[in-house]
Amino acid sequence: LMIAVPSLISGVGKATAVIFPAFSRPLGNWSLGNFPVRLIPKRLKSLSPSPSTKSNDFTDGGKGGNIKRIAEALDARGYVVNPIASPEPHEKARHFLWRFWTRLPKSGHVAIFDRTWYGRVMVERLEGFCSENDWQRAYNEINEFEKELHDWGAVVIKFWVQIDKDTQLERFTLRQNTPEKRWKITDEDWRNRDKWDSYEVAVDEMLEKTNTSFAPWHILESNDKKYARIKALKIVIKAIEDKLEQVEKN
């Protein structure tokens, strides 16, 4: 299962993905938060490289809270969170997807990506970190990447965490005026807020060009954080149960 959650935070595209690789038959019981679901066994098909999970939002959209609620319900021995920062020199020397392939989980494990490959068609596009040809080509490259994961047996779930501009301003102001939260807000967050309209154009194009039958987008309306978190959990649970049902029939 691959969970991808992009959301625009302070106008900078950030993504998080979670993948439960291919599996065979259900076993026992498992719970995600307070929602009971059937356990996915750790016998998974081999994949080289293995699959992963991602999430994106507008800055302060609530991506981190959604990731936390999903991760805290998982067995800590079976997943890893990969915080993705700016690419290192050796990563820039390779194809932009290379650093994500190398972080995919081994069979039977889950990888959570905090920021994902969608940065290519958002922040890298708008900040001029890649050429127009690079980000235009990336839509097909991303779709092919996710299709390979799907064909391997992974369930791909992608979330876009959406908030409106006024809500973002309220959350920014609260962080700025709360001493224990002030470290979360930076000058860059305020600067990127000025690019809100440009990011909306990029987000719309991203959703249109990368919404596929094998990796569809799910929109999380995150002005109400609790609503968005519960919706995300329900979507994840349904995807797992649908896959288990499919496996049982086969």
JSON list of N, CA, C and O in Angstrom, two decimals, residues 73-100:
[
{"chain": "A", "resi": 73, "resn": "ALA", "atom": "N", "xyz": [-0.36, 4.37, 14.52]},
{"chain": "A", "resi": 73, "resn": "ALA", "atom": "CA", "xyz": [-1.16, 3.15, 14.56]},
{"chain": "A", "resi": 73, "resn": "ALA", "atom": "C", "xyz": [-0.42, 1.95, 13.97]},
{"chain": "A", "resi": 73, "resn": "ALA", "atom": "O", "xyz": [-0.92, 0.83, 14.01]},
{"chain": "A", "resi": 74, "resn": "LEU", "atom": "N", "xyz": [0.78, 2.18, 13.44]},
{"chain": "A", "resi": 74, "resn": "LEU", "atom": "CA", "xyz": [1.57, 1.11, 12.83]},
{"chain": "A", "resi": 74, "resn": "LEU", "atom": "C", "xyz": [2.57, 0.54, 13.83]},
{"chain": "A", "resi": 74, "resn": "LEU", "atom": "O", "xyz": [2.96, 1.20, 14.79]},
{"chain": "A", "resi": 75, "resn": "ASP", "atom": "N", "xyz": [2.98, -0.69, 13.58]},
{"chain": "A", "resi": 75, "resn": "ASP", "atom": "CA", "xyz": [4.03, -1.31, 14.37]},
{"chain": "A", "resi": 75, "resn": "ASP", "atom": "C", "xyz": [5.35, -0.60, 14.07]},
{"chain": "A", "resi": 75, "resn": "ASP", "atom": "O", "xyz": [5.80, -0.57, 12.92]},
{"chain": "A", "resi": 76, "resn": "ALA", "atom": "N", "xyz": [5.98, -0.05, 15.10]},
{"chain": "A", "resi": 76, "resn": "ALA", "atom": "CA", "xyz": [7.19, 0.75, 14.89]},
{"chain": "A", "resi": 76, "resn": "ALA", "atom": "C", "xyz": [8.32, -0.07, 14.27]},
{"chain": "A", "resi": 76, "resn": "ALA", "atom": "O", "xyz": [9.26, 0.50, 13.70]},
{"chain": "A", "resi": 77, "resn": "ARG", "atom": "N", "xyz": [8.25, -1.38, 14.38]},
{"chain": "A", "resi": 77, "resn": "ARG", "atom": "CA", "xyz": [9.30, -2.23, 13.81]},
{"chain": "A", "resi": 77, "resn": "ARG", "atom": "C", "xyz": [9.14, -2.42, 12.31]},
{"chain": "A", "resi": 77, "resn": "ARG", "atom": "O", "xyz": [10.05, -2.93, 11.65]},
{"chain": "A", "resi": 78, "resn": "GLY", "atom": "N", "xyz": [8.00, -1.98, 11.77]},
{"chain": "A", "resi": 78, "resn": "GLY", "atom": "CA", "xyz": [7.72, -2.28, 10.38]},
{"chain": "A", "resi": 78, "resn": "GLY", "atom": "C", "xyz": [7.65, -1.11, 9.44]},
{"chain": "A", "resi": 78, "resn": "GLY", "atom": "O", "xyz": [7.26, -1.27, 8.29]},
{"chain": "A", "resi": 79, "resn": "TYR", "atom": "N", "xyz": [7.99, 0.09, 9.92]},
{"chain": "A", "resi": 79, "resn": "TYR", "atom": "CA", "xyz": [7.95, 1.23, 9.01]},
{"chain": "A", "resi": 79, "resn": "TYR", "atom": "C", "xyz": [9.09, 2.20, 9.32]},
{"chain": "A", "resi": 79, "resn": "TYR", "atom": "O", "xyz": [9.69, 2.17, 10.39]},
{"chain": "A", "resi": 80, "resn": "VAL", "atom": "N", "xyz": [9.36, 3.06, 8.36]},
{"chain": "A", "resi": 80, "resn": "VAL", "atom": "CA", "xyz": [10.38, 4.09, 8.52]},
{"chain": "A", "resi": 80, "resn": "VAL", "atom": "C", "xyz": [9.86, 5.38, 7.89]},
{"chain": "A", "resi": 80, "resn": "VAL", "atom": "O", "xyz": [9.17, 5.35, 6.87]},
{"chain": "A", "resi": 81, "resn": "VAL", "atom": "N", "xyz": [10.13, 6.51, 8.53]},
{"chain": "A", "resi": 81, "resn": "VAL", "atom": "CA", "xyz": [9.77, 7.81, 7.99]},
{"chain": "A", "resi": 81, "resn": "VAL", "atom": "C", "xyz": [11.00, 8.43, 7.34]},
{"chain": "A", "resi": 81, "resn": "VAL", "atom": "O", "xyz": [12.04, 8.55, 7.98]},
{"chain": "A", "resi": 82, "resn": "ASN", "atom": "N", "xyz": [10.88, 8.80, 6.09]},
{"chain": "A", "resi": 82, "resn": "ASN", "atom": "CA", "xyz": [11.99, 9.41, 5.36]},
{"chain": "A", "resi": 82, "resn": "ASN", "atom": "C", "xyz": [11.73, 10.90, 5.16]},
{"chain": "A", "resi": 82, "resn": "ASN", "atom": "O", "xyz": [10.97, 11.28, 4.28]},
{"chain": "A", "resi": 83, "resn": "PRO", "atom": "N", "xyz": [12.35, 11.75, 5.97]},
{"chain": "A", "resi": 83, "resn": "PRO", "atom": "CA", "xyz": [12.20, 13.19, 5.73]},
{"chain": "A", "resi": 83, "resn": "PRO", "atom": "C", "xyz": [13.06, 13.60, 4.55]},
{"chain": "A", "resi": 83, "resn": "PRO", "atom": "O", "xyz": [14.28, 13.41, 4.56]},
{"chain": "A", "resi": 84, "resn": "ILE", "atom": "N", "xyz": [12.44, 14.14, 3.52]},
{"chain": "A", "resi": 84, "resn": "ILE", "atom": "CA", "xyz": [13.17, 14.48, 2.29]},
{"chain": "A", "resi": 84, "resn": "ILE", "atom": "C", "xyz": [13.47, 15.98, 2.27]},
{"chain": "A", "resi": 84, "resn": "ILE", "atom": "O", "xyz": [12.56, 16.81, 2.27]},
{"chain": "A", "resi": 85, "resn": "ALA", "atom": "N", "xyz": [14.75, 16.31, 2.27]},
{"chain": "A", "resi": 85, "resn": "ALA", "atom": "CA", "xyz": [15.18, 17.70, 2.20]},
{"chain": "A", "resi": 85, "resn": "ALA", "atom": "C", "xyz": [15.65, 18.02, 0.77]},
{"chain": "A", "resi": 85, "resn": "ALA", "atom": "O", "xyz": [15.41, 17.24, -0.15]},
{"chain": "A", "resi": 86, "resn": "SER", "atom": "N", "xyz": [16.31, 19.15, 0.61]},
{"chain": "A", "resi": 86, "resn": "SER", "atom": "CA", "xyz": [16.85, 19.50, -0.70]},
{"chain": "A", "resi": 86, "resn": "SER", "atom": "C", "xyz": [17.85, 18.43, -1.13]},
{"chain": "A", "resi": 86, "resn": "SER", "atom": "O", "xyz": [18.58, 17.88, -0.28]},
{"chain": "A", "resi": 87, "resn": "PRO", "atom": "N", "xyz": [17.91, 18.11, -2.41]},
{"chain": "A", "resi": 87, "resn": "PRO", "atom": "CA", "xyz": [18.83, 17.06, -2.87]},
{"chain": "A", "resi": 87, "resn": "PRO", "atom": "C", "xyz": [20.29, 17.41, -2.64]},
{"chain": "A", "resi": 87, "resn": "PRO", "atom": "O", "xyz": [20.71, 18.56, -2.79]},
{"chain": "A", "resi": 88, "resn": "GLU", "atom": "N", "xyz": [21.07, 16.40, -2.25]},
{"chain": "A", "resi": 88, "resn": "GLU", "atom": "CA", "xyz": [22.50, 16.55, -2.08]},
{"chain": "A", "resi": 88, "resn": "GLU", "atom": "C", "xyz": [23.18, 16.55, -3.45]},
{"chain": "A", "resi": 88, "resn": "GLU", "atom": "O", "xyz": [22.57, 16.14, -4.45]},
{"chain": "A", "resi": 89, "resn": "PRO", "atom": "N", "xyz": [24.44, 17.02, -3.53]},
{"chain": "A", "resi": 89, "resn": "PRO", "atom": "CA", "xyz": [25.13, 17.05, -4.83]},
{"chain": "A", "resi": 89, "resn": "PRO", "atom": "C", "xyz": [25.12, 15.72, -5.57]},
{"chain": "A", "resi": 89, "resn": "PRO", "atom": "O", "xyz": [24.89, 15.68, -6.79]},
{"chain": "A", "resi": 90, "resn": "HIS", "atom": "N", "xyz": [25.32, 14.60, -4.85]},
{"chain": "A", "resi": 90, "resn": "HIS", "atom": "CA", "xyz": [25.34, 13.31, -5.53]},
{"chain": "A", "resi": 90, "resn": "HIS", "atom": "C", "xyz": [23.95, 12.92, -6.02]},
{"chain": "A", "resi": 90, "resn": "HIS", "atom": "O", "xyz": [23.82, 12.13, -6.96]},
{"chain": "A", "resi": 91, "resn": "GLU", "atom": "N", "xyz": [22.90, 13.47, -5.40]},
{"chain": "A", "resi": 91, "resn": "GLU", "atom": "CA", "xyz": [21.53, 13.21, -5.86]},
{"chain": "A", "resi": 91, "resn": "GLU", "atom": "C", "xyz": [21.19, 14.06, -7.07]},
{"chain": "A", "resi": 91, "resn": "GLU", "atom": "O", "xyz": [20.48, 13.62, -7.98]},
{"chain": "A", "resi": 92, "resn": "LYS", "atom": "N", "xyz": [21.69, 15.29, -7.09]},
{"chain": "A", "resi": 92, "resn": "LYS", "atom": "CA", "xyz": [21.45, 16.16, -8.23]},
{"chain": "A", "resi": 92, "resn": "LYS", "atom": "C", "xyz": [22.10, 15.61, -9.50]},
{"chain": "A", "resi": 92, "resn": "LYS", "atom": "O", "xyz": [21.67, 15.93, -10.61]},
{"chain": "A", "resi": 93, "resn": "ALA", "atom": "N", "xyz": [23.13, 14.80, -9.33]},
{"chain": "A", "resi": 93, "resn": "ALA", "atom": "CA", "xyz": [23.84, 14.25, -10.48]},
{"chain": "A", "resi": 93, "resn": "ALA", "atom": "C", "xyz": [23.10, 13.07, -11.11]},
{"chain": "A", "resi": 93, "resn": "ALA", "atom": "O", "xyz": [23.55, 12.53, -12.11]},
{"chain": "A", "resi": 94, "resn": "ARG", "atom": "N", "xyz": [21.97, 12.69, -10.51]},
{"chain": "A", "resi": 94, "resn": "ARG", "atom": "CA", "xyz": [21.19, 11.57, -11.01]},
{"chain": "A", "resi": 94, "resn": "ARG", "atom": "C", "xyz": [19.77, 12.01, -11.34]},
{"chain": "A", "resi": 94, "resn": "ARG", "atom": "O", "xyz": [19.38, 13.13, -11.04]},
{"chain": "A", "resi": 95, "resn": "HIS", "atom": "N", "xyz": [19.01, 11.10, -11.93]},
{"chain": "A", "resi": 95, "resn": "HIS", "atom": "CA", "xyz": [17.60, 11.38, -12.22]},
{"chain": "A", "resi": 95, "resn": "HIS", "atom": "C", "xyz": [16.88, 11.72, -10.92]},
{"chain": "A", "resi": 95, "resn": "HIS", "atom": "O", "xyz": [17.16, 11.14, -9.86]},
{"chain": "A", "resi": 96, "resn": "PHE", "atom": "N", "xyz": [15.91, 12.64, -10.98]},
{"chain": "A", "resi": 96, "resn": "PHE", "atom": "CA", "xyz": [15.29, 13.14, -9.76]},
{"chain": "A", "resi": 96, "resn": "PHE", "atom": "C", "xyz": [14.55, 12.07, -8.96]},
{"chain": "A", "resi": 96, "resn": "PHE", "atom": "O", "xyz": [14.38, 12.19, -7.75]},
{"chain": "A", "resi": 97, "resn": "LEU", "atom": "N", "xyz": [14.14, 10.98, -9.62]},
{"chain": "A", "resi": 97, "resn": "LEU", "atom": "CA", "xyz": [13.45, 9.90, -8.91]},
{"chain": "A", "resi": 97, "resn": "LEU", "atom": "C", "xyz": [14.40, 8.94, -8.22]},
{"chain": "A", "resi": 97, "resn": "LEU", "atom": "O", "xyz": [13.97, 8.13, -7.39]},
{"chain": "A", "resi": 98, "resn": "TRP", "atom": "N", "xyz": [15.68, 9.05, -8.53]},
{"chain": "A", "resi": 98, "resn": "TRP", "atom": "CA", "xyz": [16.65, 8.09, -7.98]},
{"chain": "A", "resi": 98, "resn": "TRP", "atom": "C", "xyz": [16.65, 8.09, -6.46]},
{"chain": "A", "resi": 98, "resn": "TRP", "atom": "O", "xyz": [16.66, 7.03, -5.82]},
{"chain": "A", "resi": 99, "resn": "ARG", "atom": "N", "xyz": [16.59, 9.26, -5.84]},
{"chain": "A", "resi": 99, "resn": "ARG", "atom": "CA", "xyz": [16.69, 9.32, -4.37]},
{"chain": "A", "resi": 99, "resn": "ARG", "atom": "C", "xyz": [15.43, 8.78, -3.70]},
{"chain": "A", "resi": 99, "resn": "ARG", "atom": "O", "xyz": [15.45, 8.50, -2.50]},
{"chain": "A", "resi": 100, "resn": "PHE", "atom": "N", "xyz": [14.35, 8.63, -4.45]},
{"chain": "A", "resi": 100, "resn": "PHE", "atom": "CA", "xyz": [13.15, 8.01, -3.89]},
{"chain": "A", "resi": 100, "resn": "PHE", "atom": "C", "xyz": [13.16, 6.50, -4.08]},
{"chain": "A", "resi": 100, "resn": "PHE", "atom": "O", "xyz": [12.77, 5.75, -3.19]}
]
